[in-house]
Coordinates of N, CA and C in Angstrom, one line a residue:
L1003 N 0.8 -1.2 0.0 CA 0.0 0.0 0.0 C 0.9 1.2 0.0
T1004 N 0.7 2.1 -0.9 CA 1.5 3.3 -1.0 C 0.6 4.5 -0.6
H1005 N 1.1 5.3 0.3 CA 0.3 6.4 0.9 C 0.7 7.7 0.3
N1006 N -0.3 8.5 -0.2 CA 0.1 9.9 -0.7 C -1.0 10.9 -0.3
I1007 N -1.6 10.7 0.9 CA -2.6 11.6 1.4 C -2.1 12.2 2.8
S1008 N -2.8 13.2 3.3 CA -2.6 13.7 4.6 C -3.9 13.4 5.4
S1009 N -3.7 13.6 6.7 CA -4.9 13.3 7.6 C -4.9 14.4 8.7
S1010 N -6.1 14.7 9.1 CA -6.4 15.6 10.3 C -6.9 14.8 11.5
D1011 N -6.9 13.5 11.4 CA -7.5 12.7 12.4 C -6.8 13.0 13.8
E1012 N -7.5 13.0 14.9 CA -6.9 13.4 16.1 C -6.0 12.3 16.7
N1013 N -6.1 11.1 16.3 CA -5.3 10.0 16.9 C -4.5 9.3 15.9
S1014 N -5.1 8.4 15.1 CA -4.3 7.6 14.3 C -4.8 7.4 12.9
L1015 N -4.0 7.6 11.9 CA -4.4 7.3 10.5 C -4.1 5.9 10.2
L1016 N -3.1 5.3 10.9 CA -2.6 4.0 10.5 C -2.6 3.0 11.6
T1017 N -3.2 1.8 11.3 CA -3.1 0.6 12.1 C -2.5 -0.5 11.3
M1018 N -1.4 -1.1 11.7 CA -0.7 -2.1 10.9 C -0.9 -3.5 11.4
T1019 N -1.2 -4.4 10.5 CA -1.3 -5.8 10.9 C -0.3 -6.7 10.1
R1020 N -0.3 -6.5 8.8 CA 0.7 -7.2 8.0 C 0.9 -6.5 6.7
G1021 N 2.0 -6.8 6.0 CA 2.3 -6.2 4.7 C 3.2 -4.9 4.9
T1022 N 3.4 -4.2 3.8 CA 4.2 -3.0 3.8 C 3.4 -1.8 3.6
F1023 N 3.6 -0.8 4.4 CA 2.9 0.5 4.2 C 4.0 1.5 3.8
E1024 N 3.9 2.0 2.6 CA 4.9 2.9 2.1 C 4.5 4.3 2.0
V1025 N 5.3 5.2 2.6 CA 5.0 6.7 2.5 C 5.8 7.2 1.4
A1026 N 5.2 7.7 0.3 CA 5.9 8.3 -0.9 C 5.1 9.5 -1.3
I1027 N 5.4 10.6 -0.6 CA 4.7 11.9 -0.9 C 5.8 12.9 -1.3
S1028 N 5.3 14.1 -1.6 CA 6.2 15.2 -2.0 C 7.2 15.5 -0.8
D1029 N 8.4 15.8 -1.2 CA 9.4 16.0 -0.2 C 9.1 17.2 0.7
V1030 N 8.2 18.1 0.3 CA 7.8 19.3 1.1 C 6.6 19.0 1.9
K1031 N 6.0 17.8 1.8 CA 4.8 17.5 2.6 C 5.1 16.6 3.7
S1032 N 4.2 16.5 4.7 CA 4.3 15.6 5.8 C 2.9 15.0 6.1
V1033 N 3.0 13.8 6.8 CA 1.7 13.2 7.1 C 1.9 12.7 8.6
D1034 N 0.8 12.8 9.4 CA 0.8 12.3 10.7 C 0.2 10.9 10.7
L1035 N 1.1 9.9 11.0 CA 0.6 8.5 11.1 C -0.1 8.2 12.4
T1036 N 0.4 8.8 13.5 CA -0.3 8.8 14.8 C 0.0 10.1 15.5
K1037 N -0.9 10.4 16.4 CA -0.8 11.7 17.2 C -0.7 11.4 18.7
N1038 N -1.8 10.9 19.2 CA -1.9 10.7 20.6 C -2.0 9.2 21.0
V1039 N -1.6 8.3 20.1 CA -1.6 6.9 20.4 C -0.2 6.3 20.0
D1040 N 0.1 5.1 20.5 CA 1.2 4.4 20.0 C 1.0 3.9 18.6
L1041 N 2.1 3.8 17.9 CA 2.1 3.0 16.6 C 2.8 1.7 16.8
T1042 N 2.1 0.6 16.6 CA 2.7 -0.7 16.8 C 2.9 -1.3 15.4
I1043 N 4.2 -1.8 15.1 CA 4.5 -2.5 13.9 C 4.7 -3.9 14.2
P1044 N 3.7 -4.8 13.9 CA 3.9 -6.2 14.3 C 4.9 -6.9 13.4
G1045 N 5.3 -8.1 13.8 CA 6.3 -8.9 13.1 C 6.1 -9.1 11.6
S1046 N 4.9 -9.1 11.2 CA 4.5 -9.4 9.8 C 4.4 -8.1 9.0
A1047 N 4.8 -6.9 9.5 CA 4.5 -5.7 8.9 C 5.8 -4.9 8.7
C1048 N 5.8 -3.9 7.8 CA 6.9 -3.1 7.5 C 6.4 -1.7 7.2
L1049 N 7.1 -0.7 7.8 CA 6.8 0.7 7.5 C 8.0 1.2 6.6
S1050 N 7.7 1.6 5.4 CA 8.7 2.1 4.5 C 8.6 3.5 4.2
I1051 N 9.6 4.3 4.3 CA 9.6 5.7 4.0 C 10.5 6.0 2.8
V1052 N 9.9 6.5 1.7 CA 10.6 6.7 0.5 C 10.8 8.2 0.2
S1053 N 9.8 9.0 0.5 CA 9.9 10.5 0.3 C 8.9 11.2 1.2
G1054 N 9.1 12.5 1.4 CA 8.2 13.2 2.3 C 8.6 12.9 3.8
T1055 N 7.8 13.4 4.7 CA 8.0 13.3 6.1 C 6.8 12.6 6.8
A1056 N 7.1 11.5 7.6 CA 6.1 10.8 8.3 C 6.3 11.1 9.8
N1057 N 5.2 11.5 10.5 CA 5.3 11.8 11.9 C 4.6 10.8 12.7
V1058 N 5.2 10.4 13.8 CA 4.6 9.4 14.7 C 4.7 10.0 16.1
S1059 N 3.5 9.8 16.9 CA 3.5 10.2 18.3 C 3.8 11.6 18.5
N1060 N 3.0 12.5 17.8 CA 3.3 13.9 17.7 C 3.2 14.7 19.0
F1061 N 2.2 14.4 19.8 CA 1.8 15.4 20.9 C 1.8 14.8 22.3
D1062 N 1.8 13.5 22.5 CA 1.8 12.9 23.8 C 3.1 12.3 24.1
R1063 N 3.7 12.8 25.2 CA 5.1 12.4 25.5 C 5.2 10.9 25.9
E1064 N 4.1 10.3 26.2 CA 4.1 8.9 26.7 C 3.9 7.9 25.5
K1065 N 3.7 8.4 24.3 CA 3.4 7.5 23.2 C 4.6 7.1 22.4
Q1066 N 4.7 5.9 22.0 CA 5.9 5.3 21.4 C 5.6 4.7 20.0
L1067 N 6.7 4.4 19.3 CA 6.7 3.5 18.2 C 7.2 2.1 18.7
K1068 N 6.3 1.1 18.7 CA 6.6 -0.2 19.3 C 6.9 -1.1 18.1
L1069 N 8.1 -1.7 18.1 CA 8.6 -2.4 16.9 C 8.8 -3.8 17.1
S1070 N 8.0 -4.6 16.4 CA 8.2 -6.1 16.3 C 8.6 -6.5 14.9
G1071 N 8.2 -5.6 14.0 CA 8.5 -5.9 12.6 C 9.7 -5.1 12.0
H1072 N 9.4 -4.4 11.0 CA 10.5 -3.8 10.2 C 10.2 -2.3 9.9
I1073 N 11.3 -1.5 9.9 CA 11.3 -0.1 9.4 C 12.3 0.0 8.3
S1074 N 11.9 0.5 7.1 CA 12.9 0.8 6.0 C 12.8 2.2 5.6
I1075 N 14.0 2.9 5.5 CA 14.0 4.3 5.1 C 15.0 4.4 4.0
S1076 N 14.5 4.8 2.8 CA 15.4 5.0 1.7 C 15.5 6.4 1.2
G1077 N 14.6 7.3 1.7 CA 14.5 8.7 1.4 C 13.5 9.3 2.4
G1078 N 13.3 10.6 2.3 CA 12.4 11.3 3.2 C 12.8 11.2 4.6
T1079 N 11.9 11.5 5.5 CA 12.2 11.5 7.0 C 11.1 10.8 7.8
L1080 N 11.5 10.0 8.7 CA 10.6 9.5 9.8 C 11.0 10.2 11.1
K1081 N 10.0 10.9 11.6 CA 10.1 11.6 12.9 C 9.3 10.9 14.0
V1082 N 9.9 10.5 15.0 CA 9.2 9.9 16.2 C 9.1 11.0 17.3
G1083 N 8.0 11.6 17.3 CA 7.8 12.8 18.3 C 8.1 14.1 17.6
R1084 N 7.2 15.0 17.5 CA 7.4 16.3 16.8 C 7.8 17.3 17.8
N1085 N 7.3 17.3 19.1 CA 7.7 18.2 20.1 C 9.0 17.8 20.7
E1086 N 10.1 18.6 20.5 CA 11.4 18.2 20.9 C 11.6 17.9 22.3
S1087 N 10.7 18.4 23.2 CA 10.9 18.1 24.6 C 10.2 16.8 25.1
N1088 N 9.5 16.2 24.2 CA 8.8 14.9 24.6 C 9.7 13.7 24.4
H1089 N 9.5 12.7 25.2 CA 10.3 11.5 25.1 C 9.5 10.4 24.3
N1090 N 9.5 10.5 23.0 CA 8.9 9.6 22.2 C 10.0 8.7 21.5
S1091 N 9.8 7.4 21.7 CA 11.0 6.5 21.3 C 10.5 5.4 20.4
I1092 N 11.5 4.7 19.8 CA 11.3 3.4 19.2 C 11.7 2.3 20.2
L1093 N 10.7 1.6 20.6 CA 11.0 0.5 21.6 C 10.8 -0.8 20.9
Y1094 N 11.8 -1.7 20.8 CA 11.7 -2.9 20.1 C 11.4 -4.1 21.0
A1095 N 10.7 -5.0 20.5 CA 10.0 -6.1 21.2 C 11.0 -7.0 21.9
A1096 N 10.5 -7.7 22.9 CA 11.3 -8.7 23.7 C 11.5 -10.0 22.9
D1097 N 10.7 -10.3 21.9 CA 10.9 -11.5 21.2 C 11.0 -11.2 19.7
G1098 N 11.5 -12.2 18.9 CA 11.7 -12.0 17.5 C 12.9 -11.2 17.2
L1099 N 13.1 -10.8 15.9 CA 14.2 -10.0 15.5 C 13.7 -8.8 14.7
P1100 N 13.1 -7.8 15.4 CA 12.7 -6.6 14.6 C 14.0 -5.9 14.0
S1101 N 13.7 -5.2 12.9 CA 14.9 -4.6 12.2 C 14.6 -3.2 11.7
I1102 N 15.7 -2.5 11.5 CA 15.6 -1.1 10.9 C 16.7 -1.1 9.9
T1103 N 16.3 -0.8 8.6 CA 17.2 -0.7 7.5 C 17.2 0.8 6.9
I1104 N 18.4 1.4 6.9 CA 18.4 2.8 6.4 C 19.5 2.8 5.3
T1105 N 19.0 3.2 4.1 CA 19.9 3.4 2.9 C 20.0 4.9 2.5
G1106 N 19.1 5.7 3.0 CA 19.0 7.1 2.7 C 18.0 7.8 3.6
G1107 N 17.8 9.1 3.4 CA 16.8 9.8 4.2 C 17.3 10.1 5.6
R1108 N 16.3 10.3 6.5 CA 16.6 10.7 7.9 C 15.6 9.9 8.8
L1109 N 16.2 9.6 10.0 CA 15.4 9.1 11.1 C 15.7 9.9 12.3
V1110 N 14.6 10.6 12.8 CA 14.8 11.5 14.0 C 13.9 10.9 15.1
V1111 N 14.5 10.6 16.2 CA 13.8 10.1 17.4 C 14.0 11.0 18.6
N1112 N 12.9 11.5 19.1 CA 13.1 12.4 20.3 C 13.7 11.7 21.5
G1113 N 13.3 10.5 21.7 CA 13.7 9.8 22.9 C 14.9 8.9 22.6
Q1114 N 14.6 7.6 22.5 CA 15.7 6.6 22.3 C 15.3 5.5 21.4
I1115 N 16.3 4.7 21.0 CA 16.0 3.4 20.3 C 16.5 2.3 21.2
S1116 N 15.6 1.6 21.8 CA 16.0 0.7 22.9 C 15.0 -0.4 23.1
R1117 N 15.3 -1.3 24.0 CA 14.3 -2.3 24.5 C 13.2 -1.7 25.2
E1118 N 12.1 -2.4 25.4 CA 11.0 -1.9 26.2 C 11.5 -1.8 27.7
T1119 N 10.9 -0.9 28.4 CA 11.5 -0.6 29.8 C 11.2 -1.8 30.8
N1120 N 10.2 -2.6 30.5 CA 9.9 -3.7 31.4 C 10.5 -5.0 31.0
Q1121 N 11.5 -5.0 30.1 CA 12.1 -6.2 29.6 C 13.6 -6.1 29.5
T1122 N 14.4 -7.1 29.9 CA 15.8 -7.1 29.7 C 16.2 -7.8 28.4
T1123 N 15.3 -8.7 27.9 CA 15.4 -9.3 26.6 C 15.0 -8.3 25.5
G1124 N 15.3 -8.7 24.3 CA 15.0 -7.9 23.2 C 16.2 -7.6 22.3
S1125 N 16.0 -7.8 21.0 CA 17.2 -7.7 20.1 C 16.7 -6.9 18.8
L1126 N 17.6 -6.2 18.2 CA 17.3 -5.4 17.0 C 18.4 -5.7 16.0
V1127 N 17.9 -5.8 14.7 CA 18.9 -6.0 13.6 C 18.9 -4.6 12.9
W1128 N 20.1 -4.0 13.0 CA 20.3 -2.6 12.4 C 21.2 -2.8 11.2
N1129 N 20.7 -2.2 10.0 CA 21.4 -2.2 8.8 C 21.4 -0.8 8.3
Q1130 N 22.6 -0.2 8.1 CA 22.7 1.2 7.6 C 23.8 1.3 6.6
T1131 N 23.5 1.7 5.4 CA 24.4 2.0 4.3 C 24.5 3.5 4.0
G1132 N 23.6 4.3 4.5 CA 23.5 5.7 4.2 C 22.5 6.4 5.1
G1133 N 22.2 7.6 4.8 CA 21.2 8.3 5.6 C 21.7 8.8 6.9
D1134 N 20.9 9.6 7.6 CA 21.3 10.2 8.8 C 20.3 9.9 9.9
V1135 N 20.8 9.5 11.1 CA 20.0 9.2 12.2 C 20.3 10.1 13.4
E1136 N 19.3 10.6 14.0 CA 19.5 11.5 15.2 C 18.6 11.0 16.3
V1137 N 19.3 10.6 17.4 CA 18.7 10.1 18.6 C 18.8 11.2 19.7
R1138 N 17.8 11.9 20.0 CA 17.9 13.1 20.8 C 18.0 12.8 22.3
G1139 N 17.4 11.6 22.8 CA 17.5 11.3 24.2 C 16.8 12.3 25.1
K1140 N 15.7 12.9 24.7 CA 15.0 13.9 25.4 C 14.3 13.3 26.7
D1141 N 14.4 14.1 27.7 CA 13.6 13.8 28.9 C 14.0 12.6 29.7
R1142 N 15.1 12.0 29.4 CA 15.5 10.8 30.1 C 15.8 11.0 31.6
N1143 N 16.2 12.3 31.9 CA 16.5 12.6 33.3 C 15.3 12.6 34.1
N1144 N 14.1 12.8 33.5 CA 12.8 12.8 34.3 C 12.1 11.4 34.2
S1145 N 12.8 10.4 33.6 CA 12.2 9.1 33.4 C 13.2 8.0 33.7
P1146 N 13.3 7.6 35.0 CA 14.3 6.7 35.4 C 14.2 5.3 34.7
E1147 N 13.0 4.9 34.3 CA 12.9 3.7 33.5 C 13.5 3.7 32.2
F1148 N 13.5 4.9 31.5 CA 14.2 5.1 30.3 C 15.7 5.3 30.4
A1149 N 16.1 6.0 31.5 CA 17.5 6.2 31.7 C 18.2 4.9 32.0
A1150 N 17.4 3.8 32.4 CA 18.0 2.5 32.7 C 18.2 1.7 31.4
R1151 N 17.9 2.3 30.3 CA 18.2 1.7 29.0 C 19.2 2.7 28.2
G1152 N 19.9 2.1 27.3 CA 20.8 3.0 26.5 C 19.9 3.9 25.6
A1153 N 20.4 5.1 25.3 CA 19.7 5.9 24.3 C 19.7 5.3 23.0
F1154 N 20.8 4.7 22.6 CA 20.9 3.9 21.4 C 21.6 2.6 21.8
E1155 N 20.8 1.5 21.8 CA 21.3 0.2 22.3 C 20.9 -0.9 21.4
I1156 N 21.9 -1.8 21.1 CA 21.7 -3.0 20.4 C 22.5 -4.1 21.1
L1157 N 21.9 -5.2 21.5 CA 22.5 -6.2 22.4 C 21.8 -7.5 22.2
N1158 N 22.1 -8.4 23.1 CA 21.5 -9.8 23.1 C 21.7 -10.4 21.8
E1159 N 20.7 -10.9 21.1 CA 20.8 -11.6 19.8 C 20.9 -10.6 18.7
G1160 N 21.0 -9.3 18.9 CA 20.9 -8.3 17.9 C 22.1 -8.3 17.0
E1161 N 21.9 -7.5 15.9 CA 23.0 -7.3 14.9 C 23.2 -5.9 14.6
F1162 N 24.4 -5.4 14.4 CA 24.7 -4.0 14.0 C 25.6 -4.0 12.8
H1163 N 25.0 -3.6 11.7 CA 25.8 -3.5 10.4 C 25.7 -2.1 9.9
M1164 N 26.9 -1.4 9.8 CA 26.9 0.0 9.4 C 28.1 0.1 8.4
S1165 N 27.8 0.6 7.2 CA 28.9 0.9 6.2 C 28.8 2.3 5.6
G1166 N 27.8 3.1 6.1 CA 27.7 4.5 5.6 C 26.7 5.2 6.5
G1167 N 26.6 6.5 6.2 CA 25.6 7.4 6.9 C 26.2 7.8 8.3
T1168 N 25.3 8.4 9.0 CA 25.7 8.9 10.4 C 24.6 8.5 11.4
I1169 N 25.1 8.4 12.6 CA 24.2 8.2 13.8 C 24.7 9.2 14.8
T1170 N 23.8 10.2 15.2 CA 24.1 11.2 16.1 C 23.3 11.0 17.4
V1171 N 24.0 10.9 18.5 CA 23.3 10.7 19.8 C 23.5 11.9 20.7
K1172 N 22.4 12.4 21.2 CA 22.4 13.6 22.0 C 21.8 13.3 23.4
N1173 N 22.2 14.1 24.4 CA 21.7 14.1 25.7 C 22.1 12.8 26.4
G1174 N 22.7 12.9 27.6 CA 23.1 11.7 28.4 C 22.1 11.2 29.3
F1175 N 22.5 11.1 30.6 CA 21.7 10.7 31.7 C 21.5 9.2 31.8
G1176 N 22.2 8.4 31.0 CA 22.1 7.0 31.0 C 22.7 6.4 32.3
G1177 N 22.3 5.3 32.8 CA 22.8 4.6 33.9 C 24.1 4.0 33.7
D1178 N 24.7 3.4 34.7 CA 26.0 2.8 34.6 C 26.0 1.4 33.9
T1179 N 24.9 0.8 33.9 CA 24.8 -0.6 33.3 C 24.8 -0.5 31.7
Y1180 N 23.9 0.3 31.2 CA 23.8 0.4 29.7 C 24.3 1.7 29.1
G1181 N 24.5 2.7 30.0 CA 25.0 4.0 29.5 C 24.1 4.6 28.5
D1182 N 24.7 5.3 27.5 CA 23.9 6.0 26.5 C 24.1 5.4 25.1
I1183 N 25.3 5.0 24.7 CA 25.5 4.3 23.5 C 26.0 2.9 23.9
Y1184 N 25.1 1.9 23.7 CA 25.4 0.6 24.1 C 25.3 -0.4 22.9
L1185 N 26.5 -0.7 22.4 CA 26.6 -1.6 21.2 C 27.3 -2.9 21.5
C1186 N 26.5 -3.8 22.0 CA 27.1 -5.1 22.3 C 26.2 -6.2 21.7
P1187 N 26.2 -6.2 20.3 CA 25.3 -7.2 19.6 C 26.0 -8.6 19.5
K1188 N 25.2 -9.6 19.1 CA 25.8 -10.9 18.8 C 26.7 -10.8 17.6
V1189 N 26.2 -10.0 16.6 CA 27.0 -9.8 15.4 C 27.2 -8.4 15.1
G1190 N 28.4 -8.0 14.9 CA 28.7 -6.6 14.6 C 29.7 -6.4 13.4
D1191 N 29.3 -5.5 12.5 CA 30.1 -5.2 11.3 C 30.0 -3.8 11.0
C1192 N 31.0 -3.0 11.4 CA 31.0 -1.5 11.3 C 32.2 -1.2 10.4
S1193 N 31.9 -1.1 9.1 CA 33.0 -0.8 8.1 C 33.0 0.6 7.5
G1194 N 32.0 1.4 7.9 CA 31.9 2.8 7.4 C 30.9 3.6 8.2
G1195 N 30.7 4.8 7.8 CA 29.8 5.7 8.5 C 30.4 6.3 9.7
T1196 N 29.7 7.2 10.4 CA 30.2 7.9 11.5 C 29.2 7.9 12.6
I1197 N 29.7 7.6 13.8 CA 28.9 7.8 15.1 C 29.3 9.1 15.8
I1198 N 28.3 9.9 16.0 CA 28.6 11.3 16.5 C 28.1 11.5 17.9
A1199 N 28.9 11.9 18.9 CA 28.5 12.2 20.2 C 28.3 13.8 20.2
D1200 N 27.1 14.2 20.4 CA 26.8 15.7 20.4 C 25.9 16.0 21.6
C1201 N 26.6 16.3 22.7 CA 25.9 16.5 24.0 C 26.5 17.7 24.7
P1202 N 26.3 18.9 24.3 CA 26.9 20.1 24.8 C 26.9 20.2 26.3
N1203 N 28.0 20.4 26.9 CA 28.1 20.7 28.4 C 27.7 19.4 29.2
A1204 N 27.8 18.3 28.6 CA 27.4 17.0 29.3 C 28.2 15.9 28.7
S1205 N 28.0 14.7 29.2 CA 28.7 13.5 28.7 C 27.8 12.4 28.2
L1206 N 28.3 11.6 27.3 CA 27.6 10.4 26.9 C 28.5 9.2 27.3
K1207 N 27.8 8.1 27.8 CA 28.6 6.9 28.2 C 28.5 5.9 27.1
L1208 N 29.7 5.4 26.7 CA 29.9 4.4 25.6 C 30.3 3.1 26.2
K1209 N 29.5 2.0 25.8 CA 29.9 0.7 26.0 C 29.7 -0.1 24.7
T1210 N 30.8 -0.8 24.3 CA 30.7 -1.6 23.1 C 31.7 -2.8 23.1
N1211 N 31.3 -3.8 22.4 CA 32.2 -5.0 22.2 C 32.6 -5.2 20.8
I1212 N 32.3 -4.2 19.9 CA 32.6 -4.3 18.5 C 33.5 -3.1 18.1
Y1213 N 34.2 -3.4 16.9 CA 35.0 -2.3 16.3 C 34.1 -1.2 15.8
L1214 N 34.5 0.0 16.0 CA 33.8 1.2 15.5 C 34.6 1.9 14.4
H1215 N 34.0 2.1 13.3 CA 34.8 2.7 12.2 C 35.2 4.1 12.4
D1216 N 34.3 5.0 12.6 CA 34.6 6.4 12.7 C 33.7 7.0 13.8
V1217 N 34.3 7.6 14.8 CA 33.6 8.2 15.9 C 34.0 9.7 16.0
E1218 N 33.1 10.6 16.2 CA 33.4 12.0 16.3 C 32.7 12.6 17.6
V1219 N 33.5 13.3 18.4 CA 33.0 14.0 19.6 C 32.9 15.5 19.3
K1220 N 31.7 16.0 19.3 CA 31.5 17.4 19.0 C 32.0 18.4 20.0
N1221 N 32.0 19.7 19.7 CA 32.4 20.7 20.6 C 31.6 20.7 21.9
L1222 N 32.2 20.9 23.0 CA 31.6 21.0 24.4 C 31.0 19.7 24.8
S1223 N 31.2 18.6 24.1 CA 30.7 17.3 24.4 C 31.8 16.4 25.0
A1224 N 31.3 15.4 25.8 CA 32.3 14.4 26.3 C 31.7 13.0 26.0
L1225 N 32.7 12.1 25.6 CA 32.3 10.7 25.4 C 33.2 9.9 26.4
V1226 N 32.5 9.2 27.3 CA 33.1 8.4 28.4 C 33.1 6.9 28.1
A1227 N 34.2 6.3 28.0 CA 34.3 4.9 27.6 C 34.2 4.1 28.9
Y1228 N 33.4 3.0 28.9 CA 33.3 2.1 30.1 C 33.9 0.8 29.8
N1229 N 34.6 0.6 28.7 CA 35.4 -0.6 28.4 C 36.5 -0.3 27.4
D1230 N 37.3 -1.2 27.0 CA 38.2 -1.0 25.9 C 37.5 -0.8 24.6
V1231 N 38.0 0.1 23.8 CA 37.3 0.4 22.5 C 38.4 0.4 21.4
N1232 N 38.0 -0.2 20.3 CA 38.8 -0.3 19.1 C 38.2 0.5 18.0
F1233 N 38.9 1.6 17.6 CA 38.4 2.5 16.6 C 39.2 2.4 15.3
N1234 N 38.6 2.7 14.2 CA 39.4 3.0 13.0 C 39.9 4.5 13.1
K1235 N 39.0 5.4 13.4 CA 39.3 6.8 13.5 C 38.5 7.4 14.6
L1236 N 39.1 8.3 15.4 CA 38.5 9.0 16.5 C 38.8 10.5 16.3
T1237 N 37.7 11.3 16.1 CA 37.9 12.8 16.0 C 37.3 13.5 17.2
I1238 N 38.1 14.3 17.8 CA 37.7 15.1 19.0 C 37.8 16.6 18.6
N1239 N 36.6 17.2 18.4 CA 36.6 18.6 18.1 C 37.1 19.5 19.2
N1240 N 37.4 20.8 18.9 CA 38.1 21.7 19.7 C 37.9 21.5 21.2
T1241 N 36.7 21.6 21.7 CA 36.4 21.6 23.1 C 35.7 20.3 23.5
G1242 N 35.8 19.3 22.7 CA 35.3 18.0 23.0 C 36.3 17.2 23.9
V1243 N 35.8 16.2 24.5 CA 36.6 15.3 25.5 C 36.2 13.9 25.2
Y1244 N 37.3 13.0 25.2 CA 37.1 11.6 25.2 C 37.8 11.1 26.5
S1245 N 37.1 10.4 27.3 CA 37.6 9.9 28.6 C 37.7 8.4 28.5
A1246 N 38.9 7.8 28.5 CA 39.0 6.4 28.5 C 38.9 5.7 29.8
Q1247 N 39.0 6.5 30.9 CA 38.8 6.0 32.3 C 39.8 4.8 32.6
G1248 N 40.9 4.9 32.0 CA 41.9 3.8 32.2 C 41.7 2.6 31.3
N1249 N 40.7 2.6 30.4 CA 40.5 1.5 29.5 C 41.4 1.7 28.3
Q1250 N 41.6 0.6 27.6 CA 42.5 0.6 26.4 C 41.8 1.3 25.2
L1251 N 42.6 2.1 24.5 CA 42.1 2.8 23.3 C 43.0 2.4 22.1
T1252 N 42.4 1.8 21.1 CA 43.1 1.4 19.9 C 42.6 2.0 18.6
F1253 N 43.6 2.5 17.8 CA 43.3 3.1 16.5 C 43.8 2.3 15.4
R1254 N 43.1 2.2 14.3 CA 43.6 1.5 13.1 C 44.1 2.5 12.1
E1255 N 43.5 3.7 12.1 CA 43.9 4.7 11.1 C 44.4 6.0 11.7
A1256 N 43.5 6.7 12.4 CA 43.9 8.1 12.8 C 43.2 8.5 14.1
F1257 N 43.9 9.4 14.8 CA 43.3 10.1 15.9 C 43.4 11.6 15.6
V1258 N 42.3 12.3 15.6 CA 42.3 13.7 15.1 C 41.8 14.6 16.3
N1259 N 42.6 15.5 16.7 CA 42.2 16.4 17.8 C 42.6 17.8 17.4

């Protein structure tokens, strides 16, 4: 099903059960898929963004995108939460292998991409060859249950494949167990792309068991490592800080400061 209309419905335009729902509208237009309700993508369904902007959970800070199935972004923008102060997140299910594939376009998440807050199980398959991802980590300091998860986390039976594009993580407040960037998947392959820490006047906690191709720490931001990290390239901008905390730091190509 290809969608090229807009909606003024107060709650939800879209309920997914199976199949692929494709958003392919003009790049200057947007559509609200949900406003004051959760959007649930079951295991047999896929949300595909080709062009234009699709908004999820626009106005209620408690509403989320709950993922058991698949998200594909090849162009356009998927925004989870329109109000930047709200904590609207992508929460992936405790069972199965939900997936997110990004080849182009943008994914903007006000809250985090993580497991559900009442589960320690849960795995995500992440495939990125292009496009830009922004995880804002909003309002985690006021939500202890969300701070107990990474702002961007892939673990358990999950997979992380990145060969292009960017992932920018903002705002810290993660706990000591999972931190803010937690990349400890069963399978990890990071051969390209850039992971960016952009948290002015604060720090992000990094935990990973995989090689990271390119990491950048923005001005006034701090990235704190909680274990040994193997980089291809680490760039620290003028007033940025990388704290190894006594852990080993390995470079394959370059350290830029």
